mmCIF file of C-alpha atoms and ligand atoms in Angstrom:
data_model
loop_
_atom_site.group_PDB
_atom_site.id
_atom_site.type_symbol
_atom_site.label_atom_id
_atom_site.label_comp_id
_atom_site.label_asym_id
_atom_site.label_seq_id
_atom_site.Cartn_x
_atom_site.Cartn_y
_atom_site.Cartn_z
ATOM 1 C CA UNK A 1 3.087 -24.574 198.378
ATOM 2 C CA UNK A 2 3.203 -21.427 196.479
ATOM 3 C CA UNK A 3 6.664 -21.374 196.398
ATOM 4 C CA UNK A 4 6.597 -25.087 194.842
ATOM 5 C CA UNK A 5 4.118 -24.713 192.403
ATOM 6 C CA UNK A 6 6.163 -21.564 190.839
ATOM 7 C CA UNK A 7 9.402 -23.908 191.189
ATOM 8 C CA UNK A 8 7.271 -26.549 189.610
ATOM 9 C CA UNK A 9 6.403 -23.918 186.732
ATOM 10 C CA UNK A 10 9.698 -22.839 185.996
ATOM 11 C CA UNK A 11 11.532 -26.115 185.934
ATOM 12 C CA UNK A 12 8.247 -27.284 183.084
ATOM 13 C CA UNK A 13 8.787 -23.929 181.410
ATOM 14 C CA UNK A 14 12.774 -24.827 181.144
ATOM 15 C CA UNK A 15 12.443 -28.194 179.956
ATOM 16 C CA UNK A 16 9.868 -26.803 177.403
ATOM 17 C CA UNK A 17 12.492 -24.585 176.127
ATOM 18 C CA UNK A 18 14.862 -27.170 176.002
ATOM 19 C CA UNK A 19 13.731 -29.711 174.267
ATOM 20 C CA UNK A 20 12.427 -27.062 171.820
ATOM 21 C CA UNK A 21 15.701 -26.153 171.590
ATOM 22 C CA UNK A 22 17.450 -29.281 171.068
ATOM 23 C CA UNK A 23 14.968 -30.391 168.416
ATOM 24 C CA UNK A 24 15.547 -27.341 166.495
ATOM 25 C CA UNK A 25 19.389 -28.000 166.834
ATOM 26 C CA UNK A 26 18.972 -31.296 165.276
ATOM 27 C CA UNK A 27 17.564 -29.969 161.772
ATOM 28 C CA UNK A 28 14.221 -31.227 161.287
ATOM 29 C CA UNK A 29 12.268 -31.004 158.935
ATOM 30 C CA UNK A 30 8.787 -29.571 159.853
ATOM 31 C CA UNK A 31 5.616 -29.253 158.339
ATOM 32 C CA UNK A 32 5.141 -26.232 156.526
ATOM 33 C CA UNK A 33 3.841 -25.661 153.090
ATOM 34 C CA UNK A 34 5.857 -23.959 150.842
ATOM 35 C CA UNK A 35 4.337 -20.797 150.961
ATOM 36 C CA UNK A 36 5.399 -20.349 154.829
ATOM 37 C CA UNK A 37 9.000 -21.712 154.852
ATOM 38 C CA UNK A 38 9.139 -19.006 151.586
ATOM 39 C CA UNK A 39 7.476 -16.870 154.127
ATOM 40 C CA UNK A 40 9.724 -17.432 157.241
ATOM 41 C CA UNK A 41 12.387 -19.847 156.276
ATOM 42 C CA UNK A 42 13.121 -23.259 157.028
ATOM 43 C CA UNK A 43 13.837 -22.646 160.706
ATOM 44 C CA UNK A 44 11.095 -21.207 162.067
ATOM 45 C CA UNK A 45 10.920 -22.971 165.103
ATOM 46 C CA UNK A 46 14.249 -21.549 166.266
ATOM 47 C CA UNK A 47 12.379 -18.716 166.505
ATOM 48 C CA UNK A 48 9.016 -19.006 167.985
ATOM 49 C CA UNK A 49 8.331 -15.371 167.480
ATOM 50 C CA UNK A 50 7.634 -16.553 163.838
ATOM 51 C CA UNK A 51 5.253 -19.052 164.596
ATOM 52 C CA UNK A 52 1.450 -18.632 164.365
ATOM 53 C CA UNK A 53 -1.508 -20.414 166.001
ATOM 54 C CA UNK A 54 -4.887 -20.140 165.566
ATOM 55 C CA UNK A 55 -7.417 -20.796 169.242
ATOM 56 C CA UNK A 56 -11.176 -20.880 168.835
ATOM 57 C CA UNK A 57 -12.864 -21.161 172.344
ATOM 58 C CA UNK A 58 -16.980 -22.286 172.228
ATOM 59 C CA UNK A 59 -18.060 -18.772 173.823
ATOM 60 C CA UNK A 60 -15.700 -16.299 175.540
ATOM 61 C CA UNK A 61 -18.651 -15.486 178.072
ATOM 62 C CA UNK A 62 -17.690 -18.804 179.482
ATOM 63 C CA UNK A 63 -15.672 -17.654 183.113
ATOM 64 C CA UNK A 64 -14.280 -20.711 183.205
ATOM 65 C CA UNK A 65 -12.538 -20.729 180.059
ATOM 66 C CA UNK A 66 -11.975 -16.673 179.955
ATOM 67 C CA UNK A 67 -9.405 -18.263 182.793
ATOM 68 C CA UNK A 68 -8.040 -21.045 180.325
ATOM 69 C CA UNK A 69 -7.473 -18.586 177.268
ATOM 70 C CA UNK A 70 -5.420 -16.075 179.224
ATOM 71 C CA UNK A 71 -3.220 -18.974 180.505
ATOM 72 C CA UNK A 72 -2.757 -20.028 177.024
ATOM 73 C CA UNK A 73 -1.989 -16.257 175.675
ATOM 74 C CA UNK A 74 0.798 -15.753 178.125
ATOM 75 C CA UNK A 75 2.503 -19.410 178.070
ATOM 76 C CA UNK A 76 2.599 -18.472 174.398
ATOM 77 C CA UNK A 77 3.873 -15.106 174.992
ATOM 78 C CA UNK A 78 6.608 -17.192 177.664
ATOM 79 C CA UNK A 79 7.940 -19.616 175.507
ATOM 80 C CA UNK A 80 8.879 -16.598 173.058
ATOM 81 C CA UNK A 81 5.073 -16.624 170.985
ATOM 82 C CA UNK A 82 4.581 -12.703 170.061
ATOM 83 C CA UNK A 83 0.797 -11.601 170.592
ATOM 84 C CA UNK A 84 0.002 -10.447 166.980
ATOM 85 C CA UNK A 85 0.818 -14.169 166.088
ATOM 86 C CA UNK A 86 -1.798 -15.613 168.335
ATOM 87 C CA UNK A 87 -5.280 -15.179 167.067
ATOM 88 C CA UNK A 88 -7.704 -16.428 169.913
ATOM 89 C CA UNK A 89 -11.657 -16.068 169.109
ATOM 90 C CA UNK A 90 -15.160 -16.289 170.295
ATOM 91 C CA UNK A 91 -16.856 -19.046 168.618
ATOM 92 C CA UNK A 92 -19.859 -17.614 170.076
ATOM 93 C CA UNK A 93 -21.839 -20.999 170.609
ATOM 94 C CA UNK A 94 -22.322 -21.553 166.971
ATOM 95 C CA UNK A 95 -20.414 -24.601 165.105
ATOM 96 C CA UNK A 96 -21.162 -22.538 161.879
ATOM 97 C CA UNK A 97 -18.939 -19.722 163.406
ATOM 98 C CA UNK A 98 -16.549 -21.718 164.556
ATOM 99 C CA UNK A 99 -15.855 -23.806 161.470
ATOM 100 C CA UNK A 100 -15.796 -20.845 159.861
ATOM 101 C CA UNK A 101 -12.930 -19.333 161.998
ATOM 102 C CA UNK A 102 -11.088 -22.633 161.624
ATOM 103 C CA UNK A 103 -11.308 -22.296 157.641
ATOM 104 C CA UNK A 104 -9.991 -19.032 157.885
ATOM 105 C CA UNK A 105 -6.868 -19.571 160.007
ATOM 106 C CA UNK A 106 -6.026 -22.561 157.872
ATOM 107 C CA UNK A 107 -5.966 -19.746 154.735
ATOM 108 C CA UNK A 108 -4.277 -17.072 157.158
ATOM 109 C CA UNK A 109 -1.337 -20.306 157.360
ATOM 110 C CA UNK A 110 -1.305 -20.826 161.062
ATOM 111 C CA UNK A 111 1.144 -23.216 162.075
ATOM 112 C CA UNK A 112 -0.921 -24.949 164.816
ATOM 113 C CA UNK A 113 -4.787 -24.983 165.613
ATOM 114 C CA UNK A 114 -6.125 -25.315 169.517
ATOM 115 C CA UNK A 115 -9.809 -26.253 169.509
ATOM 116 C CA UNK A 116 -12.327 -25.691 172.310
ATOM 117 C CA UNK A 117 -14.973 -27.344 169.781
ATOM 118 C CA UNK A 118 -18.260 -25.641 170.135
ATOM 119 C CA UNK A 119 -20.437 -29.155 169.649
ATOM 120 C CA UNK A 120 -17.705 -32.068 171.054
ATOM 121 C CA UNK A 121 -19.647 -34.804 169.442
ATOM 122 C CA UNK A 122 -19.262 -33.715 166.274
ATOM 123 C CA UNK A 123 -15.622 -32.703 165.617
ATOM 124 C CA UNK A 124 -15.116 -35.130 162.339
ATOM 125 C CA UNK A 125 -14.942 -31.694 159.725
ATOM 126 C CA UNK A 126 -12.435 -29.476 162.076
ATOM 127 C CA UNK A 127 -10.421 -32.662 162.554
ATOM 128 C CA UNK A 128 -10.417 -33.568 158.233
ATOM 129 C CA UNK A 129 -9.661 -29.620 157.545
ATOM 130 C CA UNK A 130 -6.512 -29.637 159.922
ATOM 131 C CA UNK A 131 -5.443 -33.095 158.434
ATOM 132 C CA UNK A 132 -5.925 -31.741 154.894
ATOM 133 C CA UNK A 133 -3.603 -28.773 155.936
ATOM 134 C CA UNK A 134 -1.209 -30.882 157.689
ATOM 135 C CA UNK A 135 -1.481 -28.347 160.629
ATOM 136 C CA UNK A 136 -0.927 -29.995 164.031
ATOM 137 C CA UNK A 137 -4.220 -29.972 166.240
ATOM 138 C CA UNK A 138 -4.967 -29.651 169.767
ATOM 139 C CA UNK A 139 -8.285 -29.875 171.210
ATOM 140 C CA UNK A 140 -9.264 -28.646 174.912
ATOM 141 C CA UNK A 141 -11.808 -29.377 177.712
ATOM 142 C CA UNK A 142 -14.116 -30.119 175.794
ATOM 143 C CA UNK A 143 -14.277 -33.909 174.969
ATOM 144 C CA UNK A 144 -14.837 -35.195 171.245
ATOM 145 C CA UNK A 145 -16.249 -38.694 171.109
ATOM 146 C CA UNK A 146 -14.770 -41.992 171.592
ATOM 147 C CA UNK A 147 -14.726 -43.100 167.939
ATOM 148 C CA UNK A 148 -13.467 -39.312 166.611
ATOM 149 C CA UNK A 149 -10.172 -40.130 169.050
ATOM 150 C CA UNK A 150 -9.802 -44.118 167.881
ATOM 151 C CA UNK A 151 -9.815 -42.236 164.137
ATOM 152 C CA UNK A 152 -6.959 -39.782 165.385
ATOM 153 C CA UNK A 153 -4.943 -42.999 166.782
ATOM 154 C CA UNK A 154 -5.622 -45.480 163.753
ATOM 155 C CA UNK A 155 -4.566 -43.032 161.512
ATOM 156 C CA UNK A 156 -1.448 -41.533 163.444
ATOM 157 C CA UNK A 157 -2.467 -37.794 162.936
ATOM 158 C CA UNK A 158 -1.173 -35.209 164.850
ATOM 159 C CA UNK A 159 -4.535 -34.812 166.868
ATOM 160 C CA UNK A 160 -4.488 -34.750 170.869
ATOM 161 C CA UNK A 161 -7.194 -33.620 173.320
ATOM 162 C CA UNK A 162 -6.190 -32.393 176.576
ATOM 163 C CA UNK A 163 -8.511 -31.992 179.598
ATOM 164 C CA UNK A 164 -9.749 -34.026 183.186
ATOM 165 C CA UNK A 165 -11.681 -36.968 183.197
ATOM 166 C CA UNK A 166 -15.268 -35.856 184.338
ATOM 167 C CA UNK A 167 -15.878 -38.739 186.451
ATOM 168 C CA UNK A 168 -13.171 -38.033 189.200
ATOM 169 C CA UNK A 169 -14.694 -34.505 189.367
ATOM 170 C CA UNK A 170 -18.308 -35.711 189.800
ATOM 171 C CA UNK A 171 -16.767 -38.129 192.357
ATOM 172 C CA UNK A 172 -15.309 -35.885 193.792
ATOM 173 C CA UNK A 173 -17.950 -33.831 194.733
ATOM 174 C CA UNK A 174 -20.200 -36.710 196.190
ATOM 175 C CA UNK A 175 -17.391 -36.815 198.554
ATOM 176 C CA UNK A 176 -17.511 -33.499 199.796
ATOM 177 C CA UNK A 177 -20.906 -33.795 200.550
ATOM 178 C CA UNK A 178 -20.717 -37.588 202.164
ATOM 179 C CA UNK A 179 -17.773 -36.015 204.149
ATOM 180 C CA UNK A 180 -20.229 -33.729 205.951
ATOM 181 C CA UNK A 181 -21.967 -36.201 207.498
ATOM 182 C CA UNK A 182 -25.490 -37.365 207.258
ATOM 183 C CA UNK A 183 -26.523 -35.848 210.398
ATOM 184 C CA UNK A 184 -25.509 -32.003 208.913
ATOM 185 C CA UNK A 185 -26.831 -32.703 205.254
ATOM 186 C CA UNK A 186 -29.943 -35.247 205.818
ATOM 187 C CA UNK A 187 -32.196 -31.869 207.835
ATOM 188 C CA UNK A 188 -35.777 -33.292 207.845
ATOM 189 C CA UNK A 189 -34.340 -36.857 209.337
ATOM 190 C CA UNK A 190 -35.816 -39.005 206.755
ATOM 191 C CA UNK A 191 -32.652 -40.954 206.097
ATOM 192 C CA UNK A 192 -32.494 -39.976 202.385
ATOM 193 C CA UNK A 193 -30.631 -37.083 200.938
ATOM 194 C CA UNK A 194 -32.838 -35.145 198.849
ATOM 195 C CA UNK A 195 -30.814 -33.372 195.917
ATOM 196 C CA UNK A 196 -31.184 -30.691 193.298
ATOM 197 C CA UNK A 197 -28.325 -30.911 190.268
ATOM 198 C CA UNK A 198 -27.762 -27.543 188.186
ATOM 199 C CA UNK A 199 -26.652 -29.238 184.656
ATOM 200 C CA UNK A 200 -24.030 -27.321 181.602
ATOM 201 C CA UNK A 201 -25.219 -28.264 178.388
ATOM 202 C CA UNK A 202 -26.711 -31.034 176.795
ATOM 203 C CA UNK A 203 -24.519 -33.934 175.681
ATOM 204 C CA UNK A 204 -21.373 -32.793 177.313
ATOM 205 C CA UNK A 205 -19.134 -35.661 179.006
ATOM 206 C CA UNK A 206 -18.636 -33.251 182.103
ATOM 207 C CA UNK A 207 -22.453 -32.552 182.310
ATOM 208 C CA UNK A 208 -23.103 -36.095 181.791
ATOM 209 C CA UNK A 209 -20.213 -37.437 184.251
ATOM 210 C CA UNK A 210 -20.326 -34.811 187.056
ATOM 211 C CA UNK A 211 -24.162 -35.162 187.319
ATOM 212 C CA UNK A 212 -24.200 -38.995 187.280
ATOM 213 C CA UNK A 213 -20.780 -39.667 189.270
ATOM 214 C CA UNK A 214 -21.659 -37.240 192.429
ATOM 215 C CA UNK A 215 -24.267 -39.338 192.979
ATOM 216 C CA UNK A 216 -22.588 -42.549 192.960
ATOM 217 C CA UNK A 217 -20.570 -41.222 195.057
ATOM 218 C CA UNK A 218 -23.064 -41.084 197.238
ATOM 219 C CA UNK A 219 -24.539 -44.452 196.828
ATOM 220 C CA UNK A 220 -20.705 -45.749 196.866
ATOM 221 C CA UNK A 221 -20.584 -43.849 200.685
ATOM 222 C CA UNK A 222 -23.610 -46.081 201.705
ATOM 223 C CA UNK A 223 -25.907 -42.570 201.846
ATOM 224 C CA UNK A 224 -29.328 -42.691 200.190
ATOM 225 C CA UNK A 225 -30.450 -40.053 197.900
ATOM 226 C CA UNK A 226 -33.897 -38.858 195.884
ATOM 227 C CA UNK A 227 -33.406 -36.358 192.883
ATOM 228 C CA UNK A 228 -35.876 -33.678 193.603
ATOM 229 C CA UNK A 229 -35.314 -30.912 190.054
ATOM 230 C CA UNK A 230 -32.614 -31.301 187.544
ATOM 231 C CA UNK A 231 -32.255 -28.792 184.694
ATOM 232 C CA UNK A 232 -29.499 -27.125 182.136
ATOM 233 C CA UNK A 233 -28.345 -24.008 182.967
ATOM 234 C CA UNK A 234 -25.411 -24.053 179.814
ATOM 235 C CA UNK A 235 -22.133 -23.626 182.797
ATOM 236 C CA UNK A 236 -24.200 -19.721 182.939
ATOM 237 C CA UNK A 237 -24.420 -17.802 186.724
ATOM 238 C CA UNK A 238 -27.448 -15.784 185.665
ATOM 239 C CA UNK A 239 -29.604 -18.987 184.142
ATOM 240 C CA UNK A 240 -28.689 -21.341 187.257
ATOM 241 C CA UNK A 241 -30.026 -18.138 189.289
ATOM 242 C CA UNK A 242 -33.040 -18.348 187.920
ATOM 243 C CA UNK A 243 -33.353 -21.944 187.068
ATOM 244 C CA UNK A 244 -33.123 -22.678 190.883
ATOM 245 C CA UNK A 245 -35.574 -19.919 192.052
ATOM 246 C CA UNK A 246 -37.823 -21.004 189.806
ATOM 247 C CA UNK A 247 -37.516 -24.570 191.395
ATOM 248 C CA UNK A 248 -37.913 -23.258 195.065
ATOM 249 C CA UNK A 249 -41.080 -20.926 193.876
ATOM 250 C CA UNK A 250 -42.516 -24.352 192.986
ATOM 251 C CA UNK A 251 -41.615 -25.885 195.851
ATOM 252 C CA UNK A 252 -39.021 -28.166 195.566
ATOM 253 C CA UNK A 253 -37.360 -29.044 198.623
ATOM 254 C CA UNK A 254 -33.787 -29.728 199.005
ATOM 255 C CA UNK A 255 -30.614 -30.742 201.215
ATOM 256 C CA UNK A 256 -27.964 -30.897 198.682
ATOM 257 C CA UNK A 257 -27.367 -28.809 195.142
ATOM 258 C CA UNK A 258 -24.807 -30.180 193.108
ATOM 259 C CA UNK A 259 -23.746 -27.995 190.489
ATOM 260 C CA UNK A 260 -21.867 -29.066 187.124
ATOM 261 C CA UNK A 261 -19.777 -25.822 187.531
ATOM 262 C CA UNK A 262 -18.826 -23.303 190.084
ATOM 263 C CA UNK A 263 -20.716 -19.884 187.655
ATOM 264 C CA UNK A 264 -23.728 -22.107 188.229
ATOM 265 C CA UNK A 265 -23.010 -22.425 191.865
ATOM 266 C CA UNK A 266 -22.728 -18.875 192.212
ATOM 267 C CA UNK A 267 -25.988 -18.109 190.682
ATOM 268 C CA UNK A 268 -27.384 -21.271 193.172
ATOM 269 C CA UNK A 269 -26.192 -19.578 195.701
ATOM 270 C CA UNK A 270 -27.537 -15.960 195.051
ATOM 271 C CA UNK A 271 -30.683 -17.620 194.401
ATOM 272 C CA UNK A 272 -30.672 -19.713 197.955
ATOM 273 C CA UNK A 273 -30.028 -16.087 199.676
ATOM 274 C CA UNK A 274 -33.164 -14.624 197.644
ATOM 275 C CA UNK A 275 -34.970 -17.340 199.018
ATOM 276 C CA UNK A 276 -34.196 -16.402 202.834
ATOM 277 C CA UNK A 277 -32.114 -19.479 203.527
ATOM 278 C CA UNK A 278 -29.003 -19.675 204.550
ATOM 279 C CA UNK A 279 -26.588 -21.439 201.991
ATOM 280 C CA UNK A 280 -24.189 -24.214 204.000
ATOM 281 C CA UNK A 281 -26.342 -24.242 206.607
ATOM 282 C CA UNK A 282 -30.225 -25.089 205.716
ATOM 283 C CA UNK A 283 -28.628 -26.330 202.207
ATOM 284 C CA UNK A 284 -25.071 -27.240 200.891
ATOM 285 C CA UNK A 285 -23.828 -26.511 197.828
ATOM 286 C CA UNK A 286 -21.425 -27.820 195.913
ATOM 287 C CA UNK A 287 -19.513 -26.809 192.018
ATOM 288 C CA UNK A 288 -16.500 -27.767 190.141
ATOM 289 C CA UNK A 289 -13.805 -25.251 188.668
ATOM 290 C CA UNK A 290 -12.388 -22.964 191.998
ATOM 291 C CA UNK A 291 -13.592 -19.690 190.477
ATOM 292 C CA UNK A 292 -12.083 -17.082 192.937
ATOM 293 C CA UNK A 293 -16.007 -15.978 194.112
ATOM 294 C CA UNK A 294 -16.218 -19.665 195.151
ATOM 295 C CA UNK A 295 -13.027 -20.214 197.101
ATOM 296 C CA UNK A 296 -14.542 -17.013 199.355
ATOM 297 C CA UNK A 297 -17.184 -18.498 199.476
ATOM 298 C CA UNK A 298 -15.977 -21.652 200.876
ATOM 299 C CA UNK A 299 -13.649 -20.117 203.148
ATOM 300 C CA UNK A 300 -16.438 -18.214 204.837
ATOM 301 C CA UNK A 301 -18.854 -21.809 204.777
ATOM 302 C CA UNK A 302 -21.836 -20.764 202.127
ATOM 303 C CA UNK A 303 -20.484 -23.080 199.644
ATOM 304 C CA UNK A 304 -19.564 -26.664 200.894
ATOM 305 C CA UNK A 305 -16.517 -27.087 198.316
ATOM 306 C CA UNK A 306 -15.630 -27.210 194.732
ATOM 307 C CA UNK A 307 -13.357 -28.997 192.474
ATOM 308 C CA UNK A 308 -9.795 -27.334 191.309
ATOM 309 C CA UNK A 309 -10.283 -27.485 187.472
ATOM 310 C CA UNK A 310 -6.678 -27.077 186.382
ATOM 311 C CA UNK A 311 -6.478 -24.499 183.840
ATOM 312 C CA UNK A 312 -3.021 -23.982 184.455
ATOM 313 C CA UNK A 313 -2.124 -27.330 183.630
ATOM 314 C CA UNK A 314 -4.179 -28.002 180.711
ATOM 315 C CA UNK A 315 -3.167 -24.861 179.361
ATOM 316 C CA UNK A 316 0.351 -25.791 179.328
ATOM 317 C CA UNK A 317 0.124 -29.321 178.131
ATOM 318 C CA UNK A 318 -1.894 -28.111 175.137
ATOM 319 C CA UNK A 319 0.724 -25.147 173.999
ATOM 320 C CA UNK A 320 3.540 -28.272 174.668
ATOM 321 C CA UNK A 321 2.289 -30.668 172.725
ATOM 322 C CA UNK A 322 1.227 -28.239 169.816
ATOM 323 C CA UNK A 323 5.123 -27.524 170.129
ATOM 324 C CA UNK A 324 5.593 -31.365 170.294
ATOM 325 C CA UNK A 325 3.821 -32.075 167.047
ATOM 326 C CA UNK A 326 5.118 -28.924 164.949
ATOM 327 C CA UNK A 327 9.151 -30.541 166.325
ATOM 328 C CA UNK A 328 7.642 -33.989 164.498
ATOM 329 C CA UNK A 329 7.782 -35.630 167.518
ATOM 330 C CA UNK A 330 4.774 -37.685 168.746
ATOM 331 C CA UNK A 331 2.257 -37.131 171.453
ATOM 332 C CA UNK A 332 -0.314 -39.001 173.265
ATOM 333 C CA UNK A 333 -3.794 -38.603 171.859
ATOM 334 C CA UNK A 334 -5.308 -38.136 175.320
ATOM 335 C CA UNK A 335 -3.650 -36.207 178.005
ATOM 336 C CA UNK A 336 -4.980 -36.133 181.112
ATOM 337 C CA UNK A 337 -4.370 -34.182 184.224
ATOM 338 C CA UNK A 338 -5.958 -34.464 187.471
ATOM 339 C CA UNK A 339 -8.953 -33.099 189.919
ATOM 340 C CA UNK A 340 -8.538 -31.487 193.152
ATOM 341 C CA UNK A 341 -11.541 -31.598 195.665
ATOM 342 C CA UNK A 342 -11.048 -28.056 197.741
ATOM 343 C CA UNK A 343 -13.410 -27.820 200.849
ATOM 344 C CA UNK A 344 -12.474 -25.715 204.074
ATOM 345 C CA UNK A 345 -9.431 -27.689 205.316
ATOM 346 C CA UNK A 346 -7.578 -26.973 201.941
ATOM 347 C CA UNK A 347 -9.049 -23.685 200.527
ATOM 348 C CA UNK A 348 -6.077 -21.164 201.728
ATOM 349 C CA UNK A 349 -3.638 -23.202 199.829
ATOM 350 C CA UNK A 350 -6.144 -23.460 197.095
ATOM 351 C CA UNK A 351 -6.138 -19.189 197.145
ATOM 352 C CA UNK A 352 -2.312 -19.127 197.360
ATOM 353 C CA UNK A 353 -1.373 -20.904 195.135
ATOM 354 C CA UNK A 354 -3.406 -19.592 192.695
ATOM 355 C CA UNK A 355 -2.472 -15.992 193.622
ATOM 356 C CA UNK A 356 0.731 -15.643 191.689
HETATM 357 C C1 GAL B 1 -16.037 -27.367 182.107
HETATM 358 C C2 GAL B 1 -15.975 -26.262 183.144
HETATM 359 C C3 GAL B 1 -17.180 -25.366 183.004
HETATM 360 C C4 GAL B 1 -17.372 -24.913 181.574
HETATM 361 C C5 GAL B 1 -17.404 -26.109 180.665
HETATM 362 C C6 GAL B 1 -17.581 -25.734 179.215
HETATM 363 O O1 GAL B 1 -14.850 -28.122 182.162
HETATM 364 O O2 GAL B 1 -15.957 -26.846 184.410
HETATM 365 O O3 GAL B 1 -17.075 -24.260 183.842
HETATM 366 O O4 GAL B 1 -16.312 -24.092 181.219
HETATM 367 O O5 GAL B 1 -16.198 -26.851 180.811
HETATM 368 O O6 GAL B 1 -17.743 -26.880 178.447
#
């Protein structure tokens, strides 16, 4: 499997070279102002070391995408990017900072922009300043609206988003915990599956998707199920730690906590220890991502499973369709890429193959 998935990365990192190459051979024109074709010539993508792109990511506390951003830095750094040419920076939560930083790489002249937008509903300014510039856009895993994509297509700009649909993760994870049978999750044998969910933010399609498709999931398996505490704990370990004690303080009783992410699943589960019960067995949890904590943590049965969130991928697809757009070529405005549900039977090859 290992073995496959490098072969697999190779042979995508080859192709991505060649067709970079070939479209370079063929003497396009590219979008550059004049200031940066004065500044680097008229071939600068025969030399990627030339080319600069500018990455804002909503808060780099996030361990999900600390993960993503890395991936992106050194499939730059592969496909010939040097470091000092990609500026990657901590939006810090705030649109205002973020808009900000965007503003300011399009007057440093990056060639390229990759967006993990800060508020996805409300994208409309980052996407008019990069259309203004005529720099190419990318925006990832987190999902602007509907409409804001339609505009992208309508108007044929070079705007893509890259990420999973949310509803095959949250469906995912229903599975898992259907899987398990009613007989190990349903413990005080009243036919009904009573559930806590541990929610990112507010307004997100993944918060919004995971939380309502797990449980159709359920209903979909023919298993009943009663919501027992629901709260945000922003995709943070810490706040789900203490969201959840706070819950079983009050005395909230559950069989099942489905969390939107796997940092929030690790705070669940620190919190189900405090508590004296034993995580996977009294309770099952369940999160989305395959953080390295959690795949341990499945292997050794405290958490029931998770959902491979892949970075890897997404990463990639984003820096090759940046490279894409800058070669005037077109891309699709949504590209997708797909879950993986990990639970105990798969979880080795999970750790393997992420081990490189
Ligand atoms: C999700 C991921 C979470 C968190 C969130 C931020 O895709 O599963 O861990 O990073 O994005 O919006």
């Amino acid at each position: 499997m290992k073995k496959m998935l490098l072969a697999i990365g190779v042979i995508t990192l080859l192709i991505a070279f060649a067709v970079t190459g070939c479209r370079i051979g063929k003497e396009e024109k590219h979008k550059f102002t004049e200031d940066r074709i004065e500044e680097v010539g008229e071939d600068i993508w025969a030399d990627l070391s030339k080319a600069k792109v500018g990455v804002c990511i909503y808060r780099f506390s996030d361990n999900y995408m600390t993960l993503f951003r890395r991936e992106i830095e050194s499939y730059l750094v592969g496909l010939g990017f040097t470091k000092e040419n990609i500026m990657i920076v901590d939006s810090a939560d705030s649109e205002v900072v973020q808009d900000r930083q965007v503003r300011a790489f399009i007057d440093q002249g990056v060639d390229a922009l990759i967006i993990n937008p800060v508020d996805p509903s409300d994208v409309s300014d980052i996407t008019n300043l990069a259309v203004e510039a005529d720099i190419p856009l990318i925006y990832i895993n987190r999902e602007p609206e509907a409409e804001e994509e339609v505009r992208w297509e309508d108007n044929k700009w070079d705007v893509s988003y890259v990420g999973c649909d949310a509803r095959q993760s949250g469906t995912i994870q229903g599975k898992i915990i259907a899987d398990l049978g009613i007989e190990n999750i349903d413990l005080n044998g009243d036919g009904v599956i009573q559930y806590i969910i541990v929610e990112g933010d507010p307004g997100n399609a993944d918060t919004l998707y995971r939380s309502e498709y797990c449980i159709k999931a359920l209903d979909d398996a023919g298993l009943q199920s009663e919501c027992v505490f629901k709260g945000y704990a922003d995709w943070e370990r810490e706040k789900a730690e203490e969201l959840v004690s706070e819950a079983l303080k009050g005395g909230v009783e559950a069989e099942v906590i489905f969390c939107n992410n796997d940092a929030m699943a690790l705070g669940t589960l620190s919190a189900i220890e405090k508590a004296g019960m034993r995580a996977g067995k009294d309770i099952q949890i369940v999160g989305v991502d395959a953080l390295t904590d959690v795949l341990i943590a499945v292997q050794e049965g405290q958490i029931a499973g998770t959902v491979f969130n892949n970075y890897i991928q997404q990463s990639h697809s984003a820096v090759d369709a940046l490279i894409t757009y800058l070669s005037n070529e077109t891309n699709p405005h949504y590209i997708g890429c797909d879950y993986v549900a990990v639970t105990p039977s798969n979880v080795q090859t999970i750790i393997e193959s992420l081990a490189r």
